[in-house]
mmCIF file of C-alpha atoms in Angstrom:
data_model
loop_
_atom_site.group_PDB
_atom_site.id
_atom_site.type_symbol
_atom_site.label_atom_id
_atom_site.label_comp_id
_atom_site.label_asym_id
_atom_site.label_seq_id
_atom_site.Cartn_x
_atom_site.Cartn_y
_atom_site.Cartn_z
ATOM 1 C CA UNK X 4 -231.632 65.772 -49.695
ATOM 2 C CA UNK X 5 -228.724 63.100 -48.657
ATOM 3 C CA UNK X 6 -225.673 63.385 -50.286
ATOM 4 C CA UNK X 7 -224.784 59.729 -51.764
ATOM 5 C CA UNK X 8 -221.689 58.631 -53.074
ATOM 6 C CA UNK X 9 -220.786 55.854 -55.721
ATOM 7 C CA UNK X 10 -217.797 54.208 -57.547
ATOM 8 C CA UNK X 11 -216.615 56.253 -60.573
ATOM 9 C CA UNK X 12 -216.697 53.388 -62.850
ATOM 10 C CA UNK X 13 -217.002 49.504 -62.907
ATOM 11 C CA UNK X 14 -217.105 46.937 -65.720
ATOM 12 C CA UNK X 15 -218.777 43.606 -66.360
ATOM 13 C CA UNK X 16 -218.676 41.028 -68.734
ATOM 14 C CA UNK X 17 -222.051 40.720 -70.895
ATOM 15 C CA UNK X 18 -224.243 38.197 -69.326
ATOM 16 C CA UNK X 19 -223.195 38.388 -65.888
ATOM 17 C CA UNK X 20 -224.820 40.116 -63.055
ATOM 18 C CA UNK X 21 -223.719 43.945 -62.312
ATOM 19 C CA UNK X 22 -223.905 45.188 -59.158
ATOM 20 C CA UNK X 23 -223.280 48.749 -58.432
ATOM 21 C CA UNK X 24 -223.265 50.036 -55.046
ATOM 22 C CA UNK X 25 -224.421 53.235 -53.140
ATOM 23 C CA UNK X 26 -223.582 54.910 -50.354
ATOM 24 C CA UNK X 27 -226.131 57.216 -48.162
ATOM 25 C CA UNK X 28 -225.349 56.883 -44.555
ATOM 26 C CA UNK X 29 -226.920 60.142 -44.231
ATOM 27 C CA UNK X 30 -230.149 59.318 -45.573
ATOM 28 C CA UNK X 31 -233.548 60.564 -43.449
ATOM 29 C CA UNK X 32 -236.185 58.437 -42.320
ATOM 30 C CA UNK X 33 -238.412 59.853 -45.243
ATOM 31 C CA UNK X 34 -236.069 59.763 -48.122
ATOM 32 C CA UNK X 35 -236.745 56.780 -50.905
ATOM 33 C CA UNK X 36 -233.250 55.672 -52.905
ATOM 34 C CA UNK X 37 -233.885 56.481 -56.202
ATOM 35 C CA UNK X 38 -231.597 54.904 -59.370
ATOM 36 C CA UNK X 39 -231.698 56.335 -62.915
ATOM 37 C CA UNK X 40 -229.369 55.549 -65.440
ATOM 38 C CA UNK X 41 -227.778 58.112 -68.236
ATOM 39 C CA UNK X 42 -227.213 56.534 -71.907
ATOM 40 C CA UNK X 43 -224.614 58.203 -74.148
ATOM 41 C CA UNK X 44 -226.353 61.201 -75.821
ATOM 42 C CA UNK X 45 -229.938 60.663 -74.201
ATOM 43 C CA UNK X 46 -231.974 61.634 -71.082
ATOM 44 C CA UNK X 47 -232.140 59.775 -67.671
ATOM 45 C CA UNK X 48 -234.408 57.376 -67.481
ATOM 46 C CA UNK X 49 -235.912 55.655 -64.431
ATOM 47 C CA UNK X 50 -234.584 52.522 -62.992
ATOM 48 C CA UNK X 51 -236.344 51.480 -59.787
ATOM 49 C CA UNK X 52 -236.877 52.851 -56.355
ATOM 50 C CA UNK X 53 -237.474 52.003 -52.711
ATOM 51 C CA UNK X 54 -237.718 53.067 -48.577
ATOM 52 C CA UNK X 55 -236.153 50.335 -47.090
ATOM 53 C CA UNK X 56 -237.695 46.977 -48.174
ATOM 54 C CA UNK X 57 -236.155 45.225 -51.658
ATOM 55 C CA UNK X 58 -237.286 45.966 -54.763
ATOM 56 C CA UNK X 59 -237.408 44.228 -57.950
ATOM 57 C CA UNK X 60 -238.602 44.766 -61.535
ATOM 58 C CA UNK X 61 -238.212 44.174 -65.045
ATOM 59 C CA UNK X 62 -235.614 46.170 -65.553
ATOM 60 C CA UNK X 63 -233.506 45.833 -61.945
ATOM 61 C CA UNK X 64 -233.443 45.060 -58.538
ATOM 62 C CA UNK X 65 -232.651 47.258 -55.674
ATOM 63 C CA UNK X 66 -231.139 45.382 -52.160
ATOM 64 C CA UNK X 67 -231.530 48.402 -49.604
ATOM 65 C CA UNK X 68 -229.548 47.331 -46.041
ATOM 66 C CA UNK X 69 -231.200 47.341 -43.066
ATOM 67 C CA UNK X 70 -229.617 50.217 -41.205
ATOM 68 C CA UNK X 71 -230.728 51.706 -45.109
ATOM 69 C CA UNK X 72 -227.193 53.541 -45.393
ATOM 70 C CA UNK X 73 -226.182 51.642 -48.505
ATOM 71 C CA UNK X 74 -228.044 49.846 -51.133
ATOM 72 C CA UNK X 75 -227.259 47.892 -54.578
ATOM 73 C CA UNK X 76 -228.479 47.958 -57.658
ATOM 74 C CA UNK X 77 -228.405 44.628 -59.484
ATOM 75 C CA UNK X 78 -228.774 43.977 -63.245
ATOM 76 C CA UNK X 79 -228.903 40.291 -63.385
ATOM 77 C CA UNK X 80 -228.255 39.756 -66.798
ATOM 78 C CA UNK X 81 -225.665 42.678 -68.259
ATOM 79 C CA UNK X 82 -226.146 43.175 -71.893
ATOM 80 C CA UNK X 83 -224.292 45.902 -74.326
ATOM 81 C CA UNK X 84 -227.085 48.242 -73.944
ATOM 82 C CA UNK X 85 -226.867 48.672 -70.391
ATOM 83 C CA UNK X 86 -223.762 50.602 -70.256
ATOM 84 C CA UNK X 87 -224.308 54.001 -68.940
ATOM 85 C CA UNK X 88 -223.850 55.669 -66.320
ATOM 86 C CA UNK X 89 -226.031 55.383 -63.205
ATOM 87 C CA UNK X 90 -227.201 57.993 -61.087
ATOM 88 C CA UNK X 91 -227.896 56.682 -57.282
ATOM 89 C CA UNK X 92 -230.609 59.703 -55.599
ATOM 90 C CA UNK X 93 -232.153 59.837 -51.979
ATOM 91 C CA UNK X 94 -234.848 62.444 -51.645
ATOM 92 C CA UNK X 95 -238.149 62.591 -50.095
ATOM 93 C CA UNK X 96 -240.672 61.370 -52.732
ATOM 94 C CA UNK X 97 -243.480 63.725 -53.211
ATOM 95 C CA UNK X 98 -245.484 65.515 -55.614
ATOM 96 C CA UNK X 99 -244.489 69.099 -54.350
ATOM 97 C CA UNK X 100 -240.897 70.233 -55.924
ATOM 98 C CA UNK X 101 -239.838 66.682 -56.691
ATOM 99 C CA UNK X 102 -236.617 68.140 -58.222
ATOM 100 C CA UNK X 103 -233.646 65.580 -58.411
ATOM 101 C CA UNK X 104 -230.166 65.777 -57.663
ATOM 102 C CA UNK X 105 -227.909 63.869 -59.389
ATOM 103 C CA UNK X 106 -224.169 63.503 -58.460
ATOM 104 C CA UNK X 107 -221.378 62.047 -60.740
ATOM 105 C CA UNK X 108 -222.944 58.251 -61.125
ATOM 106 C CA UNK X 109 -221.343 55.256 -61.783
ATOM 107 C CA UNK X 110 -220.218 54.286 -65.446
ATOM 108 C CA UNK X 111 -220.927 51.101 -66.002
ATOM 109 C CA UNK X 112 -218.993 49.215 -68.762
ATOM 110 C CA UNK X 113 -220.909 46.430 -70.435
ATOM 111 C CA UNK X 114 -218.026 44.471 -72.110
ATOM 112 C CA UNK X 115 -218.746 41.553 -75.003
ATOM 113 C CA UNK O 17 -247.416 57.792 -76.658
ATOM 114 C CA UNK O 18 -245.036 60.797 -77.760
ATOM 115 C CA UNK O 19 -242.614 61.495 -74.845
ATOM 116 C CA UNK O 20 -240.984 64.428 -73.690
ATOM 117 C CA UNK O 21 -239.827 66.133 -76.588
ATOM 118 C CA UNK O 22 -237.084 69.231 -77.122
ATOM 119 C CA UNK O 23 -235.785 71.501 -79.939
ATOM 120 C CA UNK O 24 -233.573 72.824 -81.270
ATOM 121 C CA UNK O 25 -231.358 69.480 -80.373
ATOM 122 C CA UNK O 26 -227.914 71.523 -81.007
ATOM 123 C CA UNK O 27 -227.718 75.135 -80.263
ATOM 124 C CA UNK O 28 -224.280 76.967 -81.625
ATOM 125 C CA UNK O 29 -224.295 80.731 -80.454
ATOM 126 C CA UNK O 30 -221.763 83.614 -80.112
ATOM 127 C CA UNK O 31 -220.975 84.953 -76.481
ATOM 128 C CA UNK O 32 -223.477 87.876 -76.125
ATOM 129 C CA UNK O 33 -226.327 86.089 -77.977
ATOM 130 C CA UNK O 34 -229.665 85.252 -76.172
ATOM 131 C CA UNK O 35 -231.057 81.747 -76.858
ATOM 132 C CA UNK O 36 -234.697 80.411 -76.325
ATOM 133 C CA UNK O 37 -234.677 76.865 -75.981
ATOM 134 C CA UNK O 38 -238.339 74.938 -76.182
ATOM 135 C CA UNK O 39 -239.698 71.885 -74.380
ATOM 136 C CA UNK O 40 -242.980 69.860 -74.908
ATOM 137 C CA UNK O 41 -243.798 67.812 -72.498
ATOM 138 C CA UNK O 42 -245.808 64.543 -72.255
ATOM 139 C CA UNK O 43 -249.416 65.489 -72.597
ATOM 140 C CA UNK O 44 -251.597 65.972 -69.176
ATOM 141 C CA UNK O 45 -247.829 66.113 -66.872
ATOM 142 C CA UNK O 46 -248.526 68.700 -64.678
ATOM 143 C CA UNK O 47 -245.009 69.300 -63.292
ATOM 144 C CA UNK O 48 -242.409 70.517 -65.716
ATOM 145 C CA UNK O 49 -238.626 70.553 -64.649
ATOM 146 C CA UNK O 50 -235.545 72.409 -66.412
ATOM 147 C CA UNK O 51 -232.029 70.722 -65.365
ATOM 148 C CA UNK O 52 -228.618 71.709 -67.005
ATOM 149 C CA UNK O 53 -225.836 68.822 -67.754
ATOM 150 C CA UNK O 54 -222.224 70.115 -68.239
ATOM 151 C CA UNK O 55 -219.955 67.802 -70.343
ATOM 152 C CA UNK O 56 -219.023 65.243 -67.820
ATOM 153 C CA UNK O 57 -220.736 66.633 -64.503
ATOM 154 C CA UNK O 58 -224.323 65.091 -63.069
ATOM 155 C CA UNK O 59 -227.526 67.032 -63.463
ATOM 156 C CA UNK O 60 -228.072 70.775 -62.414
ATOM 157 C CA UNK O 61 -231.446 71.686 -60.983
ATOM 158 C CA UNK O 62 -232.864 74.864 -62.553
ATOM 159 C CA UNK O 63 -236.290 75.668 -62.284
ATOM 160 C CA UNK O 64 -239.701 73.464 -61.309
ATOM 161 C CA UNK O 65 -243.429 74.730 -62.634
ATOM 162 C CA UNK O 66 -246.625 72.295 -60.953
ATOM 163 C CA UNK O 67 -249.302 73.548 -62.601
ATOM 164 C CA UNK O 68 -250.663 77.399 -61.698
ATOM 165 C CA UNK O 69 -248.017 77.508 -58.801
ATOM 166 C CA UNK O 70 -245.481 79.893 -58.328
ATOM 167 C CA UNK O 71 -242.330 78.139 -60.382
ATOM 168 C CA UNK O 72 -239.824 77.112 -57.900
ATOM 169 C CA UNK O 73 -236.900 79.581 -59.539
ATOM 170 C CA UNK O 74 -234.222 78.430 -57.062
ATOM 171 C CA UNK O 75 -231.896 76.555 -59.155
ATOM 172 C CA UNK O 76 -231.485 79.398 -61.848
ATOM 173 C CA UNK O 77 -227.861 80.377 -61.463
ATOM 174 C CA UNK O 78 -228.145 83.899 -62.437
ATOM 175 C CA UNK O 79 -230.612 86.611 -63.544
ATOM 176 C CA UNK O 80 -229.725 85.967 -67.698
ATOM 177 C CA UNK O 81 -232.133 82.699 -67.173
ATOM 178 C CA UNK O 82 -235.604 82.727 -67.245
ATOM 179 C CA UNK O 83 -238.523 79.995 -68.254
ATOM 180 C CA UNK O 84 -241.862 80.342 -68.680
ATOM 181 C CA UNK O 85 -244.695 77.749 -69.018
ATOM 182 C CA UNK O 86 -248.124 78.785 -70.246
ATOM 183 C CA UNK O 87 -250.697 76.548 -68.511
ATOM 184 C CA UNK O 88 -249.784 72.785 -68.292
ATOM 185 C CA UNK O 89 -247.858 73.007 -71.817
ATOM 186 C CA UNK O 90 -245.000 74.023 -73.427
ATOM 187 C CA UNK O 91 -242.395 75.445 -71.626
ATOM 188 C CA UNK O 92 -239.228 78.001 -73.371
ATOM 189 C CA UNK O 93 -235.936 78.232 -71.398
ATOM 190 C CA UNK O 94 -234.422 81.875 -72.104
ATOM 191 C CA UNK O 95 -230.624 82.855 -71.529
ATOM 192 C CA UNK O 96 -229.600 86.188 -72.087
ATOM 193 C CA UNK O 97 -226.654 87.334 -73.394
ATOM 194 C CA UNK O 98 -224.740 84.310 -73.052
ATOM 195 C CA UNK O 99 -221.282 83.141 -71.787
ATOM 196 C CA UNK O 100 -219.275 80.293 -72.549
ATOM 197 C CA UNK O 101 -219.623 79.177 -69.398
ATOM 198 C CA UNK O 102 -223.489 78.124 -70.361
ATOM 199 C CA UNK O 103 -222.233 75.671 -72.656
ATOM 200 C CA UNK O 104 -223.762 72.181 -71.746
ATOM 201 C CA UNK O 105 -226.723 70.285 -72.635
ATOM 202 C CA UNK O 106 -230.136 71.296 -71.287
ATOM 203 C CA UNK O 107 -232.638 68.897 -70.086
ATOM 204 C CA UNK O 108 -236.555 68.664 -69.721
ATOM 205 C CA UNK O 109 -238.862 66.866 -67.717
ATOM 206 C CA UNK O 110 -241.888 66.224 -67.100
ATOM 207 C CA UNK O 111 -244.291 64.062 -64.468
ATOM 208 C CA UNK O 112 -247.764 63.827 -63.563
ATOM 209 C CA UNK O 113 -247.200 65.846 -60.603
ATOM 210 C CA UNK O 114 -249.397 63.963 -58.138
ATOM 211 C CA UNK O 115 -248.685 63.786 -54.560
ATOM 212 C CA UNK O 116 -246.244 60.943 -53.974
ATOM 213 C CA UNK O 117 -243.627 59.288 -56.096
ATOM 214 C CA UNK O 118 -243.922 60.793 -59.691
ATOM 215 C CA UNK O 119 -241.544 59.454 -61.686
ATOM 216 C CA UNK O 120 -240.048 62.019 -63.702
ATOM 217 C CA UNK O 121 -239.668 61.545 -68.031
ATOM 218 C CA UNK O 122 -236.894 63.121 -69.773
ATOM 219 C CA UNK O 123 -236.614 64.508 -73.298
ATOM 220 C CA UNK O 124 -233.339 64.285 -75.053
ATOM 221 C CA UNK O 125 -231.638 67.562 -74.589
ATOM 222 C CA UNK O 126 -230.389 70.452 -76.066
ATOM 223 C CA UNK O 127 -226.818 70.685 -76.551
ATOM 224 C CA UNK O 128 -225.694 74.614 -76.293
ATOM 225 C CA UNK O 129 -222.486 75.693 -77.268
ATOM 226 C CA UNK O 130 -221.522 79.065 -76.576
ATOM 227 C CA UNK O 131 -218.365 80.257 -78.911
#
């Protein structure tokens, strides 16, 4: 799987828009970008996904560039909760030995 | 629903001691995955069951771990005579194990410390 590599920390004020970038520039043709996030004292939990189109649900959106060898994920609306840290992932999504690899993250500080 | 759940949450053990550490995961998940998380590092890769396969043992870091999984349920996490060096928190997961993405669901951890 490509190695990616990420800020170690950023902050935001509450209510604003977080962006927290990711760099793969060694990312495959088959490999999906993959973004969990880490709460204090819990499991990761799924954030989004995507190949190489933009992505966008109700928790995030993901902004993959074209040559694919960065993306960003985007919390539009930063609240308390969200800090965490966030784990950035490229590996080839299938069923067989889906195992991930996560490196240091980001920690994101939500600040009031 | 229940999600992936884990006991015991804390784990305090002497150096020597083995430890068997349990995982339930969400009912009808196929795939089962065992990750360690030092204090302050990203996620380890351990071990990977799908179903009746041959578990994918290639992340255990030495011969004191083992895991088994009977059928598509629980799964125990075994480390023999321990070293402080094990201390960290262990995580679970599990997904429906289905060709394509499978998102994976995480249970909360057991926190080992090895004195």
């Amino acid at each position: 799987d490509a190695k990616t590599t990420q800020p170690t920390s950023m902050d935001c004020a509450e209510g604003r828009a977080a962006n927290l970038p990711c760099n793969h520039s060694t990312i495959s043709g088959n490999e999906y970008v993959y973004w969990y996030r880490q709460i204090h004292s819990q499991g990761p939990q799924y954030i989004i996904h995507g190949l190489k189109n933009n992505e966008t649900n109700e928790m995030a959106s993901l902004i993959i560039t074209e040559d694919r060898k960065s993306s960003t994920l985007i919390l539009p609306h930063a609240t308390l909760r969200d800090t965490a840290v966030y784990y950035c992932i490229v590996r080839v999504s299938t069923g067989a030995n889906s195992k991930l690899t996560f490196g240091k993250g980001i920690t994101l500080s939500v600040r009031p | 629903g229940a999600g992936v759940s884990q006991s015991p949450s804390n784990k305090v053990t002497e150096k020597g001691k083995d430890v068997e550490l349990r995982c339930d995961p969400i009912s009808g998940h196929t795939a089962l995955y065992w990750y360690r998380q030092r204090l302050g590092q990203g996620l380890e890769f351990l071990i990977y069951f799908q179903g009746n396969s041959a578990p994918d043992k290639s992340g255990l870091p030495s011969d004191r771990f083992s895991a088994e999984r009977t059928g598509e349920s629980v799964s125990t996490l075994t480390i023999q005579r321990t070293q402080q060096e094990d201390s960290a928190v262990y995580l679970c997961a599990s997904s429906l194990g289905g060709a394509g993405w499978d998102e994976q669901y995480f249970g909360p951890g057991t926190r080992l410390t090895v004195t």
